[in-house]
Amino acid sequence: MRMKTIKTIPYGRQSVAEDDIAAVTEVLCSEWLTTGPKVPAFEEAVAGYCGARHGVAVSSGTAALHAAMYAIGIETGDEVIVPAITFAATANCVVYQGGRPIFADVEEDTLLIDSEDVIQKITDRTKAIIAMDYAGHPCNYEVLSNIAKKHDLFLIADSCHALGAEYRGRRTGTLADLTTFSFHPVKHITTGEGGMIVTNNTYFADRMRMFRNHGITSDHRQRAEKHTWKYDMVDLGYNYRLSDIQCALGISQLKKLPNWLKRRQEIAARYDKAFMKTNIRSLSKHPKCSHAYHLYVVRVPQRDKIFNILRESGIGVNVHYAPLHLHPYYRSKFNCQPGICPKAERAAESILSLPIFPALSDLEQTQVITAINTAVTDSQ
Ligand SMILES: *Cc1c(COP(=O)(O)O)cnc(C)c1O
């Protein structure tokens, strides 16, 4: 029987508090709403947190990926290897630059890009690999870096799921040539919309700063400080800037990240334990990694049936993701067919993302665990 007023528990959501609001209000009353001092302050805060030299703030995680493809010089005819299980933007950024995404399969137990398949898919047109830290688990960067080095490829980390995750004691942001983050409200910290590229490479950072500002080499504030109106547009860029209003929110949010990560890990540990002796299978976690748990993904039999039962009982489960190469766009534009990434295609039929976010209460989590256990047992 359905209760009359069921409040849905979402799979993810932001936490915004009074201090975040105060930080935004302060900027709204200041001189610079955009291209002001909060932008470099946020960039330094995120890069510093990761242990990297540069941060380049942009208007979204998607813009971050696009800027990364621009920085490494992806152009018409270039191939970039991407995982089959990821958000559309991971591959779309390659197409923005005229390149061709080549889909690699994922590992059965983690759904992270499969290095063996990456090697199989390298051709003499391959320029880069984009690894995606699915659910918040860092990819196998040791193996991927060796592949990249051996074949003279750039290694890009789409770490939009994995701000604060660690691989062998090193944080995301330091594990690839360029690392991208998103500050969309479902991600670890939010700026409403927003993104950043983190890198140790000064040349790439400079290129991306120019790219996010129409291809112009100086910004409004720099010109104001130098008392000049002159500027040079040296390449075709975009307006991918992040405003000071958003950066102020980001700076405030970042302070809470360590506690939020702990809470996400706590929730994950409880799910792990609850599903241990059931036929709800959690993804694997490697002991040398610290997991940021943007998502908590399980594999269940009869996923679509379970999905419907849970949604009807107010549990906002979701599916991340249908295989990207099988979307109509990639099928028709690049002639991608079923069968090119069989493990991804199989996994996509059983995966389900359960609610996980810092403000999820123990009581709500109990509700989720009870509901999924019942749904799985009932649909046997
Ligand atoms: C969220 C996300 C993006 C895109 O970020 P936006 O800020 O929404 O543009 C890209 N890749 C992955 C894996 C993501 O999860």
Tab-separated table of C-alpha atoms and ligand atoms in Angstrom:
chain	number	residue	atom	x	y	z
A	1	MET	CA	0.000	0.000	0.000
A	2	ARG	CA	1.321	3.459	-0.897
A	3	MET	CA	1.401	6.165	1.700
A	4	LYS	CA	-0.093	9.472	0.676
A	5	THR	CA	2.880	11.752	1.149
A	6	ILE	CA	6.131	10.039	0.368
A	7	LYS	CA	9.135	12.296	0.364
A	8	THR	CA	11.585	10.903	-2.147
A	9	ILE	CA	15.120	10.277	-0.939
A	10	PRO	CA	17.300	11.393	-3.890
A	11	TYR	CA	20.438	9.493	-4.970
A	12	GLY	CA	22.507	12.596	-4.353
A	13	ARG	CA	22.045	16.178	-3.285
A	14	GLN	CA	23.939	19.269	-2.193
A	15	SER	CA	24.404	20.601	1.333
A	16	VAL	CA	24.259	24.397	1.523
A	17	ALA	CA	24.489	26.117	4.921
A	18	GLU	CA	24.390	29.644	6.341
A	19	ASP	CA	28.148	30.173	5.940
A	20	ASP	CA	27.907	29.310	2.229
A	21	ILE	CA	25.114	31.847	1.816
A	22	ALA	CA	27.117	34.485	3.690
A	23	ALA	CA	30.125	33.885	1.414
A	24	VAL	CA	27.975	34.420	-1.680
A	25	THR	CA	26.276	37.494	-0.224
A	26	GLU	CA	29.647	39.068	0.508
A	27	VAL	CA	30.638	38.814	-3.152
A	28	LEU	CA	27.273	40.154	-4.330
A	29	CYS	CA	27.996	43.318	-2.322
A	30	SER	CA	31.568	43.625	-3.645
A	31	GLU	CA	33.020	45.224	-6.742
A	32	TRP	CA	33.800	42.042	-8.684
A	33	LEU	CA	31.003	39.637	-9.573
A	34	THR	CA	33.184	37.922	-12.154
A	35	THR	CA	36.917	37.828	-13.131
A	36	GLY	CA	37.633	39.135	-9.621
A	37	PRO	CA	39.774	37.866	-6.741
A	38	LYS	CA	37.603	34.861	-5.790
A	39	VAL	CA	38.467	33.050	-9.015
A	40	PRO	CA	42.225	32.630	-8.352
A	41	ALA	CA	41.450	32.052	-4.655
A	42	PHE	CA	39.177	29.108	-5.516
A	43	GLU	CA	41.656	27.798	-8.080
A	44	GLU	CA	44.476	27.861	-5.528
A	45	ALA	CA	42.281	26.234	-2.888
A	46	VAL	CA	41.287	23.282	-5.103
A	47	ALA	CA	44.753	22.807	-6.659
A	48	GLY	CA	46.320	23.093	-3.199
A	49	TYR	CA	43.917	20.542	-1.769
A	50	CYS	CA	44.824	18.102	-4.555
A	51	GLY	CA	48.541	18.817	-4.253
A	52	ALA	CA	48.833	20.176	-7.793
A	53	ARG	CA	50.370	23.378	-9.097
A	54	HIS	CA	47.542	24.931	-11.121
A	55	GLY	CA	43.751	25.077	-11.108
A	56	VAL	CA	41.759	26.624	-13.957
A	57	ALA	CA	38.141	27.341	-13.031
A	58	VAL	CA	35.549	27.027	-15.788
A	59	SER	CA	31.774	27.132	-16.098
A	60	SER	CA	31.147	23.347	-15.883
A	61	GLY	CA	32.786	19.944	-15.765
A	62	THR	CA	31.961	19.666	-19.450
A	63	ALA	CA	33.800	22.931	-20.201
A	64	ALA	CA	36.727	21.539	-18.175
A	65	LEU	CA	36.861	18.475	-20.431
A	66	HIS	CA	36.589	20.644	-23.547
A	67	ALA	CA	39.415	22.895	-22.323
A	68	ALA	CA	41.526	19.796	-21.596
A	69	MET	CA	41.034	18.539	-25.167
A	70	TYR	CA	41.978	21.998	-26.461
A	71	ALA	CA	45.065	22.179	-24.226
A	72	ILE	CA	46.518	18.926	-25.532
A	73	GLY	CA	45.732	19.934	-29.114
A	74	ILE	CA	43.059	17.434	-30.115
A	75	GLU	CA	41.950	18.143	-33.679
A	76	THR	CA	40.190	16.627	-36.666
A	77	GLY	CA	41.146	13.010	-37.204
A	78	ASP	CA	42.615	12.443	-33.741
A	79	GLU	CA	41.396	9.498	-31.693
A	80	VAL	CA	40.903	9.596	-27.943
A	81	ILE	CA	40.151	6.447	-25.955
A	82	VAL	CA	37.301	6.820	-23.452
A	83	PRO	CA	35.425	4.325	-21.249
A	84	ALA	CA	32.054	2.978	-22.417
A	85	ILE	CA	30.455	3.512	-19.004
A	86	THR	CA	30.574	7.239	-18.335
A	87	PHE	CA	28.605	10.451	-18.642
A	88	ALA	CA	28.189	11.742	-22.210
A	89	ALA	CA	30.532	14.705	-21.663
A	90	THR	CA	33.600	12.422	-21.371
A	91	ALA	CA	33.283	11.560	-25.063
A	92	ASN	CA	31.494	14.691	-26.315
A	93	CYS	CA	34.537	16.845	-25.489
A	94	VAL	CA	36.565	14.887	-28.053
A	95	VAL	CA	33.926	15.534	-30.720
A	96	TYR	CA	33.836	19.292	-29.902
A	97	GLN	CA	37.455	19.452	-31.107
A	98	GLY	CA	36.770	17.385	-34.221
A	99	GLY	CA	38.244	14.194	-32.781
A	100	ARG	CA	36.841	10.701	-32.597
A	101	PRO	CA	36.117	8.972	-29.295
A	102	ILE	CA	37.112	5.301	-29.275
A	103	PHE	CA	35.200	3.365	-26.649
A	104	ALA	CA	37.094	0.978	-24.393
A	105	ASP	CA	35.457	-1.674	-22.261
A	106	VAL	CA	35.382	-1.580	-18.456
A	107	GLU	CA	36.490	-4.025	-15.764
A	108	GLU	CA	33.754	-6.341	-14.560
A	109	ASP	CA	34.191	-5.703	-10.818
A	110	THR	CA	34.857	-1.934	-10.700
A	111	LEU	CA	33.435	-0.658	-14.019
A	112	LEU	CA	36.661	1.325	-14.456
A	113	ILE	CA	38.319	1.529	-17.881
A	114	ASP	CA	39.988	-1.777	-18.753
A	115	SER	CA	43.699	-1.254	-19.516
A	116	GLU	CA	43.879	-4.415	-21.622
A	117	ASP	CA	41.137	-3.114	-23.900
A	118	VAL	CA	42.787	0.333	-24.001
A	119	ILE	CA	45.929	-1.296	-25.432
A	120	GLN	CA	43.821	-3.166	-28.003
A	121	LYS	CA	42.241	0.088	-29.173
A	122	ILE	CA	45.409	2.152	-29.687
A	123	THR	CA	46.098	3.050	-33.334
A	124	ASP	CA	48.546	5.473	-34.950
A	125	ARG	CA	45.847	8.153	-34.700
A	126	THR	CA	45.440	7.811	-30.917
A	127	LYS	CA	46.451	11.001	-29.080
A	128	ALA	CA	45.088	10.543	-25.574
A	129	ILE	CA	43.283	8.368	-23.056
A	130	ILE	CA	40.547	9.783	-20.836
A	131	ALA	CA	40.196	7.688	-17.686
A	132	MET	CA	37.057	8.232	-15.614
A	133	ASP	CA	37.088	7.531	-11.867
A	134	TYR	CA	33.704	5.839	-11.877
A	135	ALA	CA	31.642	6.257	-8.695
A	136	GLY	CA	34.650	7.908	-7.009
A	137	HIS	CA	37.149	5.048	-7.307
A	138	PRO	CA	40.446	6.120	-8.927
A	139	CYS	CA	41.404	4.177	-12.053
A	140	ASN	CA	44.586	2.132	-12.186
A	141	TYR	CA	46.822	5.116	-12.926
A	142	GLU	CA	50.063	3.207	-12.591
A	143	VAL	CA	49.172	0.930	-15.487
A	144	LEU	CA	47.475	3.697	-17.492
A	145	SER	CA	50.481	6.056	-17.149
A	146	ASN	CA	52.796	3.322	-18.366
A	147	ILE	CA	50.590	2.700	-21.393
A	148	ALA	CA	50.436	6.447	-22.097
A	149	LYS	CA	54.215	6.808	-21.777
A	150	LYS	CA	54.956	3.814	-23.961
A	151	HIS	CA	52.649	4.983	-26.776
A	152	ASP	CA	53.366	8.711	-26.374
A	153	LEU	CA	49.771	9.604	-25.395
A	154	PHE	CA	48.342	12.179	-23.046
A	155	LEU	CA	46.541	10.829	-20.005
A	156	ILE	CA	43.497	12.819	-18.900
A	157	ALA	CA	41.572	12.011	-15.721
A	158	ASP	CA	37.861	12.787	-15.737
A	159	SER	CA	37.639	12.891	-11.934
A	160	CYS	CA	34.199	14.494	-11.827
A	161	HIS	CA	33.188	11.622	-9.495
A	162	ALA	CA	36.331	11.592	-7.434
A	163	LEU	CA	37.328	14.901	-5.833
A	164	GLY	CA	39.357	13.900	-2.751
A	165	ALA	CA	39.877	10.249	-3.720
A	166	GLU	CA	43.384	8.811	-3.423
A	167	TYR	CA	45.442	6.326	-5.395
A	168	ARG	CA	48.458	4.991	-3.461
A	169	GLY	CA	48.364	8.007	-1.169
A	170	ARG	CA	48.143	10.543	-3.992
A	171	ARG	CA	44.999	12.593	-4.557
A	172	THR	CA	43.132	12.846	-7.837
A	173	GLY	CA	44.404	15.954	-9.580
A	174	THR	CA	47.983	14.659	-9.501
A	175	LEU	CA	47.540	11.311	-11.238
A	176	ALA	CA	47.313	12.390	-14.895
A	177	ASP	CA	48.514	15.186	-17.193
A	178	LEU	CA	45.210	17.001	-16.695
A	179	THR	CA	42.369	16.263	-14.282
A	180	THR	CA	38.829	17.589	-14.545
A	181	PHE	CA	36.293	18.184	-11.768
A	182	SER	CA	32.621	19.212	-11.779
A	183	PHE	CA	30.815	21.310	-9.191
A	184	HIS	CA	27.295	20.386	-10.249
A	185	PRO	CA	24.977	20.041	-7.204
A	186	VAL	CA	25.122	16.217	-7.147
A	187	LYS	CA	28.928	16.229	-6.988
A	188	HIS	CA	31.130	16.455	-3.853
A	189	ILE	CA	31.093	20.240	-3.604
A	190	THR	CA	28.962	22.635	-5.619
A	191	THR	CA	29.077	26.067	-7.226
A	192	GLY	CA	25.623	25.614	-8.816
A	193	GLU	CA	27.278	24.903	-12.141
A	194	GLY	CA	31.043	24.850	-12.407
A	195	GLY	CA	34.190	22.925	-13.100
A	196	MET	CA	37.959	22.983	-12.865
A	197	ILE	CA	41.013	21.529	-14.539
A	198	VAL	CA	43.932	20.758	-12.243
A	199	THR	CA	47.461	20.238	-13.597
A	200	ASN	CA	51.161	20.630	-12.858
A	201	ASN	CA	51.737	21.779	-16.432
A	202	THR	CA	52.085	25.578	-16.663
A	203	TYR	CA	51.843	25.647	-20.461
A	204	PHE	CA	48.513	23.784	-20.406
A	205	ALA	CA	47.176	25.980	-17.590
A	206	ASP	CA	47.977	29.148	-19.547
A	207	ARG	CA	46.354	27.753	-22.686
A	208	MET	CA	43.170	26.861	-20.804
A	209	ARG	CA	42.974	30.325	-19.146
A	210	MET	CA	43.086	31.848	-22.616
A	211	PHE	CA	40.590	29.285	-23.992
A	212	ARG	CA	37.975	29.961	-21.278
A	213	ASN	CA	38.101	33.675	-22.099
A	214	HIS	CA	37.399	33.802	-25.877
A	215	GLY	CA	41.025	33.050	-26.748
A	216	ILE	CA	42.064	36.400	-25.263
A	217	THR	CA	45.349	36.503	-23.341
A	218	SER	CA	44.306	38.841	-20.511
A	219	ASP	CA	41.109	39.256	-18.481
A	220	HIS	CA	39.127	42.345	-17.533
A	221	ARG	CA	40.716	42.765	-14.110
A	222	GLN	CA	44.273	42.344	-15.402
A	223	ARG	CA	43.637	45.111	-17.935
A	224	ALA	CA	42.074	47.347	-15.298
A	225	GLU	CA	45.146	46.894	-13.115
A	226	LYS	CA	47.480	47.760	-15.997
A	227	HIS	CA	45.377	50.790	-17.023
A	228	THR	CA	45.038	49.544	-20.570
A	229	TRP	CA	42.163	48.695	-22.893
A	230	LYS	CA	44.281	46.637	-25.301
A	231	TYR	CA	44.043	42.911	-25.591
A	232	ASP	CA	44.973	40.172	-28.037
A	233	MET	CA	42.721	37.385	-29.189
A	234	VAL	CA	45.186	34.719	-30.304
A	235	ASP	CA	42.924	31.741	-30.921
A	236	LEU	CA	39.236	30.881	-31.040
A	237	GLY	CA	38.026	30.401	-27.477
A	238	TYR	CA	34.753	30.472	-25.580
A	239	ASN	CA	33.183	32.195	-22.610
A	240	TYR	CA	33.678	29.355	-20.143
A	241	ARG	CA	34.375	31.580	-17.138
A	242	LEU	CA	33.235	30.823	-13.600
A	243	SER	CA	32.003	33.883	-11.699
A	244	ASP	CA	33.253	35.191	-8.345
A	245	ILE	CA	29.781	34.497	-6.937
A	246	GLN	CA	30.219	30.824	-7.774
A	247	CYS	CA	33.870	30.678	-6.694
A	248	ALA	CA	32.968	32.128	-3.282
A	249	LEU	CA	30.453	29.313	-2.825
A	250	GLY	CA	33.097	26.815	-3.915
A	251	ILE	CA	35.687	28.107	-1.436
A	252	SER	CA	33.159	27.812	1.371
A	253	GLN	CA	32.076	24.316	0.297
A	254	LEU	CA	35.640	23.002	-0.041
A	255	LYS	CA	36.249	23.524	3.685
A	256	LYS	CA	33.641	20.882	4.422
A	257	LEU	CA	34.878	18.328	1.922
A	258	PRO	CA	36.986	16.255	4.368
A	259	ASN	CA	33.985	15.694	6.658
A	260	TRP	CA	31.667	15.039	3.742
A	261	LEU	CA	34.046	12.423	2.349
A	262	LYS	CA	34.136	10.705	5.741
A	263	ARG	CA	30.358	10.646	5.863
A	264	ARG	CA	30.124	9.230	2.320
A	265	GLN	CA	32.625	6.492	3.269
A	266	GLU	CA	30.642	5.719	6.410
A	267	ILE	CA	27.417	5.333	4.434
A	268	ALA	CA	29.209	3.124	1.895
A	269	ALA	CA	30.649	0.901	4.637
A	270	ARG	CA	27.166	0.370	6.024
A	271	TYR	CA	25.795	-0.571	2.604
A	272	ASP	CA	28.766	-2.937	2.049
A	273	LYS	CA	27.990	-4.721	5.285
A	274	ALA	CA	24.230	-4.841	4.740
A	275	PHE	CA	24.561	-6.486	1.303
A	276	MET	CA	27.355	-8.917	2.151
A	277	LYS	CA	25.192	-12.026	2.413
A	278	THR	CA	22.575	-11.100	-0.184
A	279	ASN	CA	22.487	-11.296	-3.965
A	280	ILE	CA	22.856	-7.532	-4.128
A	281	ARG	CA	26.466	-7.153	-5.272
A	282	SER	CA	28.512	-4.069	-4.438
A	283	LEU	CA	31.364	-2.991	-6.723
A	284	SER	CA	34.906	-3.911	-5.712
A	285	LYS	CA	37.293	-1.496	-4.060
A	286	HIS	CA	41.061	-1.820	-4.271
A	287	PRO	CA	42.852	-1.574	-0.919
A	288	LYS	CA	45.476	0.850	-2.304
A	289	CYS	CA	42.740	3.414	-3.066
A	290	SER	CA	40.660	5.748	-0.968
A	291	HIS	CA	37.184	5.954	-2.506
A	292	ALA	CA	35.292	9.271	-2.747
A	293	TYR	CA	31.871	7.573	-3.171
A	294	HIS	CA	30.149	10.054	-5.445
A	295	LEU	CA	27.923	7.049	-6.184
A	296	TYR	CA	27.164	3.818	-4.401
A	297	VAL	CA	26.506	1.284	-7.157
A	298	VAL	CA	25.150	-2.234	-6.738
A	299	ARG	CA	24.376	-4.933	-9.263
A	300	VAL	CA	21.017	-6.611	-8.891
A	301	PRO	CA	19.086	-9.237	-10.830
A	302	GLN	CA	16.024	-7.845	-12.651
A	303	ARG	CA	17.261	-4.298	-12.271
A	304	ASP	CA	14.379	-2.559	-14.077
A	305	LYS	CA	11.814	-4.248	-11.870
A	306	ILE	CA	13.767	-3.339	-8.708
A	307	PHE	CA	14.195	0.213	-10.011
A	308	ASN	CA	10.430	0.633	-10.398
A	309	ILE	CA	9.598	-0.846	-6.990
A	310	LEU	CA	12.111	1.432	-5.247
A	311	ARG	CA	11.053	4.565	-7.114
A	312	GLU	CA	7.451	3.849	-6.168
A	313	SER	CA	8.391	3.604	-2.520
A	314	GLY	CA	10.149	6.963	-2.575
A	315	ILE	CA	13.749	5.813	-3.004
A	316	GLY	CA	15.360	7.910	-5.718
A	317	VAL	CA	17.571	5.224	-7.228
A	318	ASN	CA	19.195	5.883	-10.587
A	319	VAL	CA	21.258	4.214	-13.300
A	320	HIS	CA	24.772	5.451	-14.123
A	321	TYR	CA	25.094	4.842	-17.041
A	322	ALA	CA	23.676	3.228	-20.165
A	323	PRO	CA	26.698	2.417	-22.399
A	324	LEU	CA	27.647	5.681	-24.071
A	325	HIS	CA	28.525	4.174	-27.445
A	326	LEU	CA	24.958	2.840	-27.834
A	327	HIS	CA	23.251	6.232	-27.622
A	328	PRO	CA	21.615	7.181	-30.943
A	329	TYR	CA	24.134	9.971	-31.593
A	330	TYR	CA	27.183	7.731	-31.304
A	331	ARG	CA	25.525	4.925	-33.240
A	332	SER	CA	24.666	7.156	-36.164
A	333	LYS	CA	27.643	9.516	-36.204
A	334	PHE	CA	30.428	6.996	-35.515
A	335	ASN	CA	28.646	3.769	-36.436
A	336	CYS	CA	29.124	2.314	-32.925
A	337	GLN	CA	27.515	-1.114	-32.618
A	338	PRO	CA	26.541	-3.370	-29.741
A	339	GLY	CA	29.320	-5.849	-29.025
A	340	ILE	CA	32.301	-3.465	-29.065
A	341	CYS	CA	32.330	-3.256	-25.235
A	342	PRO	CA	30.607	-6.446	-24.058
A	343	LYS	CA	31.409	-6.153	-20.343
A	344	ALA	CA	30.044	-2.604	-20.217
A	345	GLU	CA	26.938	-3.642	-22.114
A	346	ARG	CA	26.282	-6.551	-19.740
A	347	ALA	CA	26.975	-4.548	-16.587
A	348	ALA	CA	24.662	-1.747	-17.679
A	349	GLU	CA	21.706	-4.121	-17.369
A	350	SER	CA	22.205	-4.778	-13.673
A	351	ILE	CA	23.628	-1.577	-12.151
A	352	LEU	CA	21.690	0.614	-9.755
A	353	SER	CA	22.867	3.724	-7.862
A	354	LEU	CA	21.584	3.986	-4.283
A	355	PRO	CA	21.173	7.233	-2.331
A	356	ILE	CA	24.486	8.519	-0.941
A	357	PHE	CA	25.176	12.113	0.118
A	358	PRO	CA	26.485	13.708	3.330
A	359	ALA	CA	23.054	14.697	4.679
A	360	LEU	CA	21.519	11.221	4.229
A	361	SER	CA	20.394	10.201	7.723
A	362	ASP	CA	20.920	6.766	9.299
A	363	LEU	CA	17.155	6.345	9.376
A	364	GLU	CA	16.835	7.109	5.666
A	365	GLN	CA	19.624	4.663	4.914
A	366	THR	CA	17.853	1.976	6.932
A	367	GLN	CA	14.767	2.656	4.799
A	368	VAL	CA	16.809	2.216	1.622
A	369	ILE	CA	18.408	-1.024	2.826
A	370	THR	CA	15.073	-2.505	3.918
A	371	ALA	CA	13.361	-1.466	0.694
A	372	ILE	CA	16.000	-2.921	-1.628
A	373	ASN	CA	16.301	-6.154	0.357
A	374	THR	CA	12.530	-6.617	0.210
A	375	ALA	CA	12.359	-5.714	-3.485
A	376	VAL	CA	15.110	-8.159	-4.419
A	377	THR	CA	13.648	-10.996	-2.322
A	378	ASP	CA	10.093	-10.402	-3.633
A	379	SER	CA	11.150	-10.372	-7.274
A	380	GLN	CA	12.994	-13.727	-7.133
B	1	LIG	C1	29.154	15.486	-13.892
B	1	LIG	C2	30.089	14.890	-14.879
B	1	LIG	C3	30.600	15.586	-15.980
B	1	LIG	C4	30.091	16.926	-16.420
B	1	LIG	O1	30.019	17.869	-15.473
B	1	LIG	P1	29.020	19.125	-15.637
B	1	LIG	O2	29.529	20.038	-14.567
B	1	LIG	O3	27.640	18.634	-15.395
B	1	LIG	O4	29.210	19.679	-16.999
B	1	LIG	C5	31.541	14.976	-16.782
B	1	LIG	N1	31.955	13.730	-16.547
B	1	LIG	C6	31.468	13.006	-15.526
B	1	LIG	C7	31.967	11.630	-15.310
B	1	LIG	C8	30.510	13.552	-14.668
B	1	LIG	O5	30.011	12.822	-13.685
